[in-house]
XYZ file of C-alpha atoms in Angstrom:
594
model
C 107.678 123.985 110.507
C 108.762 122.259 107.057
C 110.069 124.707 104.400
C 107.799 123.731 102.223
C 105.056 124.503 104.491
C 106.313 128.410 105.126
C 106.577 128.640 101.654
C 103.275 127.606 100.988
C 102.148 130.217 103.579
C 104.228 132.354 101.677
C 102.134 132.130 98.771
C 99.231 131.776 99.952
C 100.077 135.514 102.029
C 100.616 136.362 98.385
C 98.203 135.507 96.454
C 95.700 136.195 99.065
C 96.827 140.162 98.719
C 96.761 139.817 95.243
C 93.089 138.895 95.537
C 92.372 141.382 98.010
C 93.986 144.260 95.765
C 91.476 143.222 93.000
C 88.788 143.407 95.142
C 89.788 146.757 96.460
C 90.151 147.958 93.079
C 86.877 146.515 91.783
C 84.980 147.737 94.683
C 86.486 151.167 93.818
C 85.490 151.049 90.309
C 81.930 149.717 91.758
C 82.361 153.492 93.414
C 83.152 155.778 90.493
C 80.006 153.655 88.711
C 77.525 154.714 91.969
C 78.984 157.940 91.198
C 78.251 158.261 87.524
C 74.799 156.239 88.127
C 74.015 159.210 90.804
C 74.965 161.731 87.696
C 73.164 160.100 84.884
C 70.058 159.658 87.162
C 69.854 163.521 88.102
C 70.255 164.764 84.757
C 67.240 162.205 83.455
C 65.489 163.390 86.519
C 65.902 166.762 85.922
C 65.458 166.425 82.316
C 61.924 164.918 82.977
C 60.831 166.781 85.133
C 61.943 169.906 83.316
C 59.884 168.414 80.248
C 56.890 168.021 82.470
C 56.923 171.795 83.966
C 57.527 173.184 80.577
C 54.572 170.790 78.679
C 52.319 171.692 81.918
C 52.926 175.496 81.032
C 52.409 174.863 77.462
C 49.393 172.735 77.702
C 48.285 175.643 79.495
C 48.627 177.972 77.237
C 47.222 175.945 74.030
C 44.207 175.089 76.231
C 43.704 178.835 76.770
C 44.533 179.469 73.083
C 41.807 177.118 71.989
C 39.418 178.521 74.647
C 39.656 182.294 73.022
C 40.017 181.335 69.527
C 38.416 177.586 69.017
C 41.175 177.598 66.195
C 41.046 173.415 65.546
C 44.113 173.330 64.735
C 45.077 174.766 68.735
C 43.159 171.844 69.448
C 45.252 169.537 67.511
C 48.418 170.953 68.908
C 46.947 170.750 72.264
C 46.692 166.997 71.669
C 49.804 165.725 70.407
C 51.596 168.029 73.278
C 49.281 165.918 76.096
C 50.139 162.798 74.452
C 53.825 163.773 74.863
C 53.436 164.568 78.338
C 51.428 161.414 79.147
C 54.483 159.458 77.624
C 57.038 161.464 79.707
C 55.413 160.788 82.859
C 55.022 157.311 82.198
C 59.138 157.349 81.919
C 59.186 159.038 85.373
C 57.123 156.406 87.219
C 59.302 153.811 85.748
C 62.237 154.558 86.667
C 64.089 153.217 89.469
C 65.549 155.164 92.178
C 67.552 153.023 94.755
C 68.593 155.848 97.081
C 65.220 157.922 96.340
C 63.667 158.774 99.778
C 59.969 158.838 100.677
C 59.680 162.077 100.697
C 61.256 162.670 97.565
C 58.571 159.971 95.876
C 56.318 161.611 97.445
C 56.603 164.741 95.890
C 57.763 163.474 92.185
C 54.251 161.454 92.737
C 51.948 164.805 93.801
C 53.388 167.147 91.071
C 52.412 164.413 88.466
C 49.314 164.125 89.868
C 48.677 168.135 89.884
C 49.860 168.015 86.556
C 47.467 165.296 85.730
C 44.759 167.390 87.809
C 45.804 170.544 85.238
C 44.772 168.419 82.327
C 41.616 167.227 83.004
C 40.212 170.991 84.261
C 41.962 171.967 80.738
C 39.982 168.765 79.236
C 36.645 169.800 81.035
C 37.401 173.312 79.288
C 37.784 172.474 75.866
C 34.798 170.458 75.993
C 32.651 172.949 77.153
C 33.818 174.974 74.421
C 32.029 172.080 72.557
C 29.073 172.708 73.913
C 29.203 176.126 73.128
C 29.753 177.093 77.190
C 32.959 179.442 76.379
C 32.281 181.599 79.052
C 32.316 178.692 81.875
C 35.580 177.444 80.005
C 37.157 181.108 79.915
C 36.003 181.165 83.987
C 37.773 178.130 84.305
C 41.518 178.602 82.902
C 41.923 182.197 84.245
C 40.576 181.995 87.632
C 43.085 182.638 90.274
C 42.420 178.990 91.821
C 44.174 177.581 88.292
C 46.765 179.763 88.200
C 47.832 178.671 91.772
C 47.576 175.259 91.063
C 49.927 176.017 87.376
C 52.589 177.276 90.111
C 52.547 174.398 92.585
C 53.346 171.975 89.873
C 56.422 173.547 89.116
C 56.982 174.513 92.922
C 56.554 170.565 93.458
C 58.733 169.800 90.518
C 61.427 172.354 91.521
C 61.250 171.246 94.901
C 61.476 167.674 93.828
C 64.598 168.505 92.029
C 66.466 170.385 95.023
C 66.009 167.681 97.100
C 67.590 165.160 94.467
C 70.306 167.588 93.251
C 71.213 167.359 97.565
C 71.049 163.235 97.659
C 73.280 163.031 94.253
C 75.748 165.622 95.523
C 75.965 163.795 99.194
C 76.256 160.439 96.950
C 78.921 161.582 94.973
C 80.812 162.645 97.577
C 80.665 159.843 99.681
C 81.406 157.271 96.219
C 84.563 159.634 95.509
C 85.825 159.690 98.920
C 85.326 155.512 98.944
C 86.422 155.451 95.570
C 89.845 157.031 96.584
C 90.440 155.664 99.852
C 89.911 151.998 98.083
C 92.645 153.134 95.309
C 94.891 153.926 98.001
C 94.165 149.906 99.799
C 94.747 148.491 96.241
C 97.976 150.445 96.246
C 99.337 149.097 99.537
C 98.160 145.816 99.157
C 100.134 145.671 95.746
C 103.420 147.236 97.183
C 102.959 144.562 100.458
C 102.259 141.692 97.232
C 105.641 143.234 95.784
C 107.545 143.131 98.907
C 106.394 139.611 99.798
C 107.619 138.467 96.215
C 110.590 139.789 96.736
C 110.936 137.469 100.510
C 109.585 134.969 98.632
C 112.168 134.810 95.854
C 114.870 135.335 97.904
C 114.182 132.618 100.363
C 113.308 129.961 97.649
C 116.661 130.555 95.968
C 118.245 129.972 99.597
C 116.134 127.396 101.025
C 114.113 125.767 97.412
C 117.501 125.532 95.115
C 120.901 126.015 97.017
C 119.918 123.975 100.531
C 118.212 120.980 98.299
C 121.026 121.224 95.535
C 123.913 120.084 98.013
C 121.982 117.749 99.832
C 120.963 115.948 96.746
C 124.689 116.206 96.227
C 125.358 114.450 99.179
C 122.199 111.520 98.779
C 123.793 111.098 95.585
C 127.573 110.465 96.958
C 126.540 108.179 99.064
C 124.235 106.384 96.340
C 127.496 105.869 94.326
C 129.295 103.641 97.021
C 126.200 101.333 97.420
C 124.606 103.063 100.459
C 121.438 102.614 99.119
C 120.262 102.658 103.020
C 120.327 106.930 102.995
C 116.579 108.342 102.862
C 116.434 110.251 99.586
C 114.592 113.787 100.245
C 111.481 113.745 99.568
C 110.325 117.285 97.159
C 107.764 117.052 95.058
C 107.697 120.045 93.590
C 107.033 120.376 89.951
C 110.407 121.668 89.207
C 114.205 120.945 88.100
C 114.846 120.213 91.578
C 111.725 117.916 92.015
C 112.902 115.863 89.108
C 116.082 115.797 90.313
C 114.697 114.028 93.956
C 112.590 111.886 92.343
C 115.380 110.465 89.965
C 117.378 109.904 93.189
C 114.584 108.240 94.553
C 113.889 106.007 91.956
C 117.483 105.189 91.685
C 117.755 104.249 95.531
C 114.560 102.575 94.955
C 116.074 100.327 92.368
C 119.289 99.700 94.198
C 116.742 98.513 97.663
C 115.268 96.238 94.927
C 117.960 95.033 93.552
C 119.633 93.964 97.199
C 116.474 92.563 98.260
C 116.391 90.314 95.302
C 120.220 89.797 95.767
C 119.204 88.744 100.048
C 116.383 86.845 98.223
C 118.564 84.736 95.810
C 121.179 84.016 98.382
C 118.620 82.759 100.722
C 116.884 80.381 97.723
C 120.858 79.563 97.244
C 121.325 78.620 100.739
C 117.810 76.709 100.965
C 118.721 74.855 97.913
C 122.061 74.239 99.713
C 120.229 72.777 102.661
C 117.739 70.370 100.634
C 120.593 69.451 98.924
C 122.300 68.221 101.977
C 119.702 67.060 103.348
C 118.989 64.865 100.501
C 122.623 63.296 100.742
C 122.138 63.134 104.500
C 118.760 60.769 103.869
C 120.310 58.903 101.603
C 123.001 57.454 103.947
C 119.977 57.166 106.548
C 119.639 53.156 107.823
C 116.442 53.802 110.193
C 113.306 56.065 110.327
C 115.042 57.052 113.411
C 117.545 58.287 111.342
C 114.940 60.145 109.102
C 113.635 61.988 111.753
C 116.814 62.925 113.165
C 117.338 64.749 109.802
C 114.022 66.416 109.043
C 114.390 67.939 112.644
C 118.015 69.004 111.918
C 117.435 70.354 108.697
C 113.623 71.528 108.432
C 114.124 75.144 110.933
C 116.598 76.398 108.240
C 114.313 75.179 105.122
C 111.760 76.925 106.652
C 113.027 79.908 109.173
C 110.613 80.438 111.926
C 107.887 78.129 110.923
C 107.064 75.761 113.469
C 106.267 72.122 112.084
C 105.318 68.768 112.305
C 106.197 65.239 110.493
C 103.340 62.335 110.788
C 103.657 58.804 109.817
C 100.850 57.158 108.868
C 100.109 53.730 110.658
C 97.963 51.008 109.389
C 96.992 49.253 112.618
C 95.326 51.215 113.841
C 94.627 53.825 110.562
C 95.732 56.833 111.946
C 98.374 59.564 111.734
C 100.706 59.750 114.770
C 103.571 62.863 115.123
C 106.869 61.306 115.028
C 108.860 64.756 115.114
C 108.380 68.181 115.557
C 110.569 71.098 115.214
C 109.939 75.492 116.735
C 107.302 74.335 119.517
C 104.233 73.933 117.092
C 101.130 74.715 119.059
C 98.721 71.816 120.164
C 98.803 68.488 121.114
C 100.288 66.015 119.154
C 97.170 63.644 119.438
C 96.903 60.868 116.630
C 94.403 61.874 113.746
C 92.256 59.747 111.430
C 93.710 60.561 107.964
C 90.533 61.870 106.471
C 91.221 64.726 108.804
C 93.537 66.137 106.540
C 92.544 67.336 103.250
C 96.308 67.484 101.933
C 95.731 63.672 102.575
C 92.582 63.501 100.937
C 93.447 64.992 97.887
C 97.188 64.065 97.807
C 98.177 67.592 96.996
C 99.597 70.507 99.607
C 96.477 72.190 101.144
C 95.818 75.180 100.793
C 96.480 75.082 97.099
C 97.446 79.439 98.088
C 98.995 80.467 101.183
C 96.588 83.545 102.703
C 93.506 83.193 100.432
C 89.952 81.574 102.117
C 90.189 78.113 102.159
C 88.505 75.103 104.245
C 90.759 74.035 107.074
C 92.253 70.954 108.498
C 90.355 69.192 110.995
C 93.396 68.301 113.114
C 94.880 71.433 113.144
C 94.654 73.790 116.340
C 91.984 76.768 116.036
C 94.341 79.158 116.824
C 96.942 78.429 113.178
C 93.985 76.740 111.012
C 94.192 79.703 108.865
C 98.082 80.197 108.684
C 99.107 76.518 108.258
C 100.116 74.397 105.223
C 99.921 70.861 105.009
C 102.188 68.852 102.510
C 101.677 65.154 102.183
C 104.493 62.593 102.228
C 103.865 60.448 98.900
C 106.347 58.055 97.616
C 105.208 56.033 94.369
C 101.857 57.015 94.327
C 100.974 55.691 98.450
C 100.769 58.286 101.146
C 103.359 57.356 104.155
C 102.905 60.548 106.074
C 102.413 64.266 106.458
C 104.579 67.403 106.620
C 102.510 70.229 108.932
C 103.653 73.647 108.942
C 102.063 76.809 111.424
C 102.275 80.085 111.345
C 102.891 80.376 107.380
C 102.442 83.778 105.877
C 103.276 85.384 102.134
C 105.682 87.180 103.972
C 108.347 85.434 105.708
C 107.457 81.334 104.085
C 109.831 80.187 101.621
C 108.938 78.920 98.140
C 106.032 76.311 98.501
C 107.893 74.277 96.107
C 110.950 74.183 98.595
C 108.392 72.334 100.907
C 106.877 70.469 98.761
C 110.851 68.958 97.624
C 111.153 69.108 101.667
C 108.499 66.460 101.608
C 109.325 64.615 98.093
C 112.517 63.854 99.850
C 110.988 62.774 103.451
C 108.647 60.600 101.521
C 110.809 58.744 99.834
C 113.258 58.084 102.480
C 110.712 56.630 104.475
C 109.504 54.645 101.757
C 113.153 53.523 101.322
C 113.483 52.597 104.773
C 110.592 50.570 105.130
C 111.395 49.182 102.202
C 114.588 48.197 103.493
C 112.825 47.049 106.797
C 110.426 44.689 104.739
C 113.476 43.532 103.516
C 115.554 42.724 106.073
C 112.192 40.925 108.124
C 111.948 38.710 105.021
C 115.983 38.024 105.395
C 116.666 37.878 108.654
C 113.088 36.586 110.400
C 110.580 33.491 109.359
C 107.839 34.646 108.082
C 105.456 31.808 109.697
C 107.127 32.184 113.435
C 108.458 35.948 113.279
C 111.783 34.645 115.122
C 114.804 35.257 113.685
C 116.139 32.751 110.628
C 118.876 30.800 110.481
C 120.841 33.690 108.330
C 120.445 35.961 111.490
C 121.363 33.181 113.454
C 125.236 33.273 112.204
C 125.970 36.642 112.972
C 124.338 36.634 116.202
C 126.248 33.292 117.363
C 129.714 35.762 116.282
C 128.442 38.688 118.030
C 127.733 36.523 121.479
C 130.634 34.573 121.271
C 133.043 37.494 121.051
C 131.049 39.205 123.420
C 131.560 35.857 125.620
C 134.956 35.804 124.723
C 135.862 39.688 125.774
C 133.824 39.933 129.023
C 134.787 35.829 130.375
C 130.573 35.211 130.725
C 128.946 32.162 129.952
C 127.173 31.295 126.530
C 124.687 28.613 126.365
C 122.299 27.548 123.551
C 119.344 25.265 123.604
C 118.409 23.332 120.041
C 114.562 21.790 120.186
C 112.704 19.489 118.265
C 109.125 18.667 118.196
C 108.982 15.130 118.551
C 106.886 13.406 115.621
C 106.276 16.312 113.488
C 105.763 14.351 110.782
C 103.462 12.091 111.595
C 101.193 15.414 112.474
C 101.811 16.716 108.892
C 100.519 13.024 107.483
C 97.498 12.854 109.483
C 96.047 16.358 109.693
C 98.309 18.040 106.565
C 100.627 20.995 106.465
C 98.238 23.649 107.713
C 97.910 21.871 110.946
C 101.837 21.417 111.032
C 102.217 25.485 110.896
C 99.725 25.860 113.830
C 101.998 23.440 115.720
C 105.219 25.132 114.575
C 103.469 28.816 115.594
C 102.776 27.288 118.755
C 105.607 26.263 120.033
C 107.850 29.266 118.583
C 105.412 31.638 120.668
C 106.433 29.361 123.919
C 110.102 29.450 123.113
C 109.695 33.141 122.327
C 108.153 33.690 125.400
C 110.743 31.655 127.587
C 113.886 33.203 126.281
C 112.499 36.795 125.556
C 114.506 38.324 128.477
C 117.411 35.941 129.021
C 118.166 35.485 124.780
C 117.250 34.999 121.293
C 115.519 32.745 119.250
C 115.747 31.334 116.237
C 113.576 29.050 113.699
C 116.548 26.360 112.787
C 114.970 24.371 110.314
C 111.531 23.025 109.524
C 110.462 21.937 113.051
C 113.898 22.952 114.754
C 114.114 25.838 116.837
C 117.539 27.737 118.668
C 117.880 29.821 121.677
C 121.388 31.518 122.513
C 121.329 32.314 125.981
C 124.346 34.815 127.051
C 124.895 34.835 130.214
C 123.424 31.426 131.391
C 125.467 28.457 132.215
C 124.391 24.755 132.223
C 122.359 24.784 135.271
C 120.218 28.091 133.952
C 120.182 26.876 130.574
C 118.247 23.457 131.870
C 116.057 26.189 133.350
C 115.313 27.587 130.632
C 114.424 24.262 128.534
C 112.583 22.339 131.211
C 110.248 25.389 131.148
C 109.895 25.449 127.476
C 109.594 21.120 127.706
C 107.038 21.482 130.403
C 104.549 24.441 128.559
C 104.939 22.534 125.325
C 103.862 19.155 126.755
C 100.749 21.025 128.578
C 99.677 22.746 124.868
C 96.563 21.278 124.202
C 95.561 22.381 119.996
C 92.419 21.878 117.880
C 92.478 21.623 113.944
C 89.113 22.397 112.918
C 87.265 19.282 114.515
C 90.260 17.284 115.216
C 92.150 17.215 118.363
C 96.041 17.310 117.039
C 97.041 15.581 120.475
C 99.820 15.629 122.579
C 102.944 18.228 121.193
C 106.139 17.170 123.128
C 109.853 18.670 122.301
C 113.240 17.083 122.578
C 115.866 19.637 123.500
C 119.779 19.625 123.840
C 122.101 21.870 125.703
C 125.258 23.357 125.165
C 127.192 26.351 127.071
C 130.495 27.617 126.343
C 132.973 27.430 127.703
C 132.565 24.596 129.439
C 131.285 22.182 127.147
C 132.617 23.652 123.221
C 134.419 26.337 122.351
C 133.807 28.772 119.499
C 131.490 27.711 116.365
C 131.234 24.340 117.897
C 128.559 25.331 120.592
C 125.941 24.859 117.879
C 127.563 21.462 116.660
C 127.492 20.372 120.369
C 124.250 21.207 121.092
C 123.070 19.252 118.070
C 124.791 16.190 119.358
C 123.236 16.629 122.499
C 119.714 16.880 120.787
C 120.601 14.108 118.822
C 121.167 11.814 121.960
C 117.946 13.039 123.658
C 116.158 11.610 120.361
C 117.736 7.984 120.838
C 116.682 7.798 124.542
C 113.223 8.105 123.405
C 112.366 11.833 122.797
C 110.004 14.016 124.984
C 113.291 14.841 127.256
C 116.497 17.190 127.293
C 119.898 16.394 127.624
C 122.754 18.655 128.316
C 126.220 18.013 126.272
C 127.397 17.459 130.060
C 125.236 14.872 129.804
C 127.100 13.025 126.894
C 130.660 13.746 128.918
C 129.734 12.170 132.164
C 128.539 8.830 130.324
């Protein structure tokens, strides 16, 4: 049991006999009044009563007067003393006796009524007087019968009185013997109140002030080297010592604060740290593959225990597709329809407040609709993608604005990057064909000639004209020309796509490396490319363009130039196939042999 809790008991023990003591000694002073009620009522009783027997006898004897004398004045006398007694008796039937008996009513009630009896024979009496019958009224006042009936009321009176004088006596007896015997419970009950004052006292100044004292003493040691981890005691009593523990408390209270904030700024410090690298880390990026590779690395320790998900959005088709993920978010990663989102709708992080009832994304799992946050990836005002975070609660998400800089950074990284992408297709691919340009084509030639060089393989490269090319542009215009130039860069595509490369060389010149491939392959190669172009039948509008054909010449290193001068031989090659009449190919072998 807590100390506080015995003392309490304590107390309570205390004032509880303190109560009880007052009660005693009201109930005993509710005694000593029965007591002096019981007193006060015999001696109005008795004074009454004693009024009534001696107004009955006198009544008596003016009636009698006035009988033998007819003296008016008797008469007058006579009246005022019946009056009186009519008045006293009216006082006896009013008043209240709560311990009167039956018996004792009874009796009170009958000598009143004899007495009342008395004064009506007197009344008949004196008015036969009036009539002038004082004989009959002489007969009736001194006849033995009246006499007798004179003594019973004060017999019934005086027996009426006994009987009270024996209640009040019992009464006051039995009120002084409660009376005392509640005095004496009063007494113990305040020498037990004493006593327990006395425990009381002595066990608050052992347990309430000298226990609490040193090991307030000891909170507060421990307080002073930073070990704000201690549990402060908790009294709350309205005292020195109560202010004392709630000081302490307040202090530790501040110093838990003041770490938390202190754990709080460190991790903002360390966050910051991370977007910061992060930041330098996309800048040096030279692929979306590289982007990812960072948000994954860096977005767990942005965002500690929050599972997440980075979408890119797609324009053919329009939809969002999941391009990393990080913590095993839950769901599938199923492309969306951007109108799903309402971050992407409204181009702002959604829900505007983390926790708070707010419509949910539609591509967001059931089970984290109502703890996610979605951030949208926006780089000059055009929405590339989509941060998606689960599981996001007040209590353990960092600073939305950390996300949001998260995703300011993502966002323009990717914009970079396809930026740079756009910019690389224009520089190093043809924009009418999509092969590679002839600025591609001179690092490519280095790379596979080294390559050739280092492992001892073969090299071979294939230069093609379409034969006539400008007679086409004369007769049908440029527009036409680009549909035949389209054409026959998807057949060259097609032919070299898994030996090689290909290349747009000049206007209607195309180039295929082919590492690897000797002479033999390498005629292969362009007989298949000679043969599909020669079958390509094309329509402009309403005009039939006619037959395409393609004059090709072939060179392989090492066997037939060495170095930069495969490309110069296999232009002399395609040059010779031109003078022999076009539509043909002709190997730089060829050229040797003749």
């Amino acid at each position: 049991m807590r100390i506080a809790t015995i003392t309490n008991w304590a107390y309570g023990a205390t004032v509880c006999l303190t109560l009880a003591s007052g009660v005693a000694k009201m109930m005993a002073y509710r005694a000593d009044s029965v007591e002096r009620q019981a007193v006060e009522q015999r001696y109005v009783f008795d004074q009454l009563t004693e009024e009534v027997e001696v107004d009955a006898w006198a009544l008596s004897d003016l009636a009698r007067l006035y009988v033998i004398k007819q003296d008016p004045a008797v008469a007058e006398e006579y009246r005022q003393k019946a009056e009186t007694m009519v008045r006293i008796e009216h006082r006896l039937q009013k008043l209240k006796d709560a311990g009167a008996s039956d018996e004792e009513l009874a009796l009170l009630h009958e000598g009143l009524q004899m007495a009342d009896a008395l004064q009506d024979e007197q009344q008949s009496a004196i008015a036969s007087v009036g009539r002038g019958q004082q004989p009959q009224a002489i007969e009736l006042l001194y006849n033995e019968r009246y006499e007798s009936e004179l003594e019973q009321v004060q017999n019934q009176l005086d027996h009426f009185r006994q009987m009270l004088d024996r209640r009040t006596n019992v009464a006051i007896e039995d009120a002084t013997a409660k009376s005392r015997a509640l005095r004496t419970l009063s007494e113990v009950m305040v020498g037990l109140t004493a006593l327990m004052f006395l425990f009381v006292l002595g066990f608050i100044l052992k347990r309430r002030v000298l226990r609490p004292v040193v090991r307030l003493s000891d909170v507060v040691n421990r307080l002073a080297s930073q070990d704000y981890g201690v549990e402060a005691p908790d009294y709350r009593q309205i005292d020195e010592i109560g202010d004392m523990a709630q000081a302490i408390r307040i202090f530790r209270e501040n110093g838990l604060v003041r770490q938390r904030l202190e754990k709080e700024r460190d991790a903002d410090w360390a966050i910051r740290e991370l977007l910061a690298r992060m930041t330098q880390r996309l800048q040096g990026c030279e692929s979306v593959e590289d982007v990812l590779n960072v948000a994954q690395l860096f977005a767990p320790g942005i965002a500690p225990g929050i599972p997440g998900q980075l979408w890119l959005l797609e324009r053919e088709p329009w939809q969002m597709h999941c391009a990393a993920e990080w913590l095993d978010p839950q769901g599938e990663s199923d492309p969306f329809h951007p109108d799903q989102c309402w971050a992407v709708r409204r181009g702002q992080s959604h829900p505007p407040v983390t926790g708070e009832p707010d419509i949910t994304c539609y591509h967001l799992p059931d089970a984290c609709a109502s703890h996610a946050l979605c951030v949208p990836l926006i780089a000059q005002g055009e929405t590339i993608g989509l941060l998606s975070f689960q599981n996001v609660t007040p209590a353990m998400a960092p600073s939305r604005a950390y996300l949001e800089l998260m995703a300011e950074a993502l966002g323009l990284a990717l914009a970079n990057q396809r930026l740079r992408d756009a910019l690389l297709e224009k520089a190093l691919f043809d924009p009418l064909t999509g092969l590679r340009n002839r600025h591609h084509l001179e690092d490519a030639l280095r790379t596979q000639i080294n390559q050739a060089m280092h492992s001892g393989t073969p090299l071979s490269c294939l230069m093609i004209d379409i034969d006539y090319f400008k007679a086409i542009n004369d007769r049908l215009g440029h527009d036409a020309g680009d549909l035949v130039i389209k054409s026959v860069a998807t057949i060259v595509q097609r032919a070299v796509s898994d030996k090689g490369m290909a290349f747009r060389y000049g206007g209607e010149e195309f180039l295929a490396l082919l590492p690897g491939a000797d002479e033999e392959t390498a005629f292969t190669c362009a007989s298949e490319i000679h043969t599909a172009v020669h079958n390509l039948t094309l329509r402009y509008e309403l005009s039939e363009i006619g037959p395409v054909d393609v004059s090709i010449g072939i060179a392989s290193y090492p066997q037939h130039a060495q170095g930069d001068n495969l490309l110069r031989a296999a232009d002399v090659a395609l040059y010779r196939a031109k003078e022999l009449g076009r539509s043909r190919i002709v190997s730089f072998g060829m050229l040797e042999g003749s």
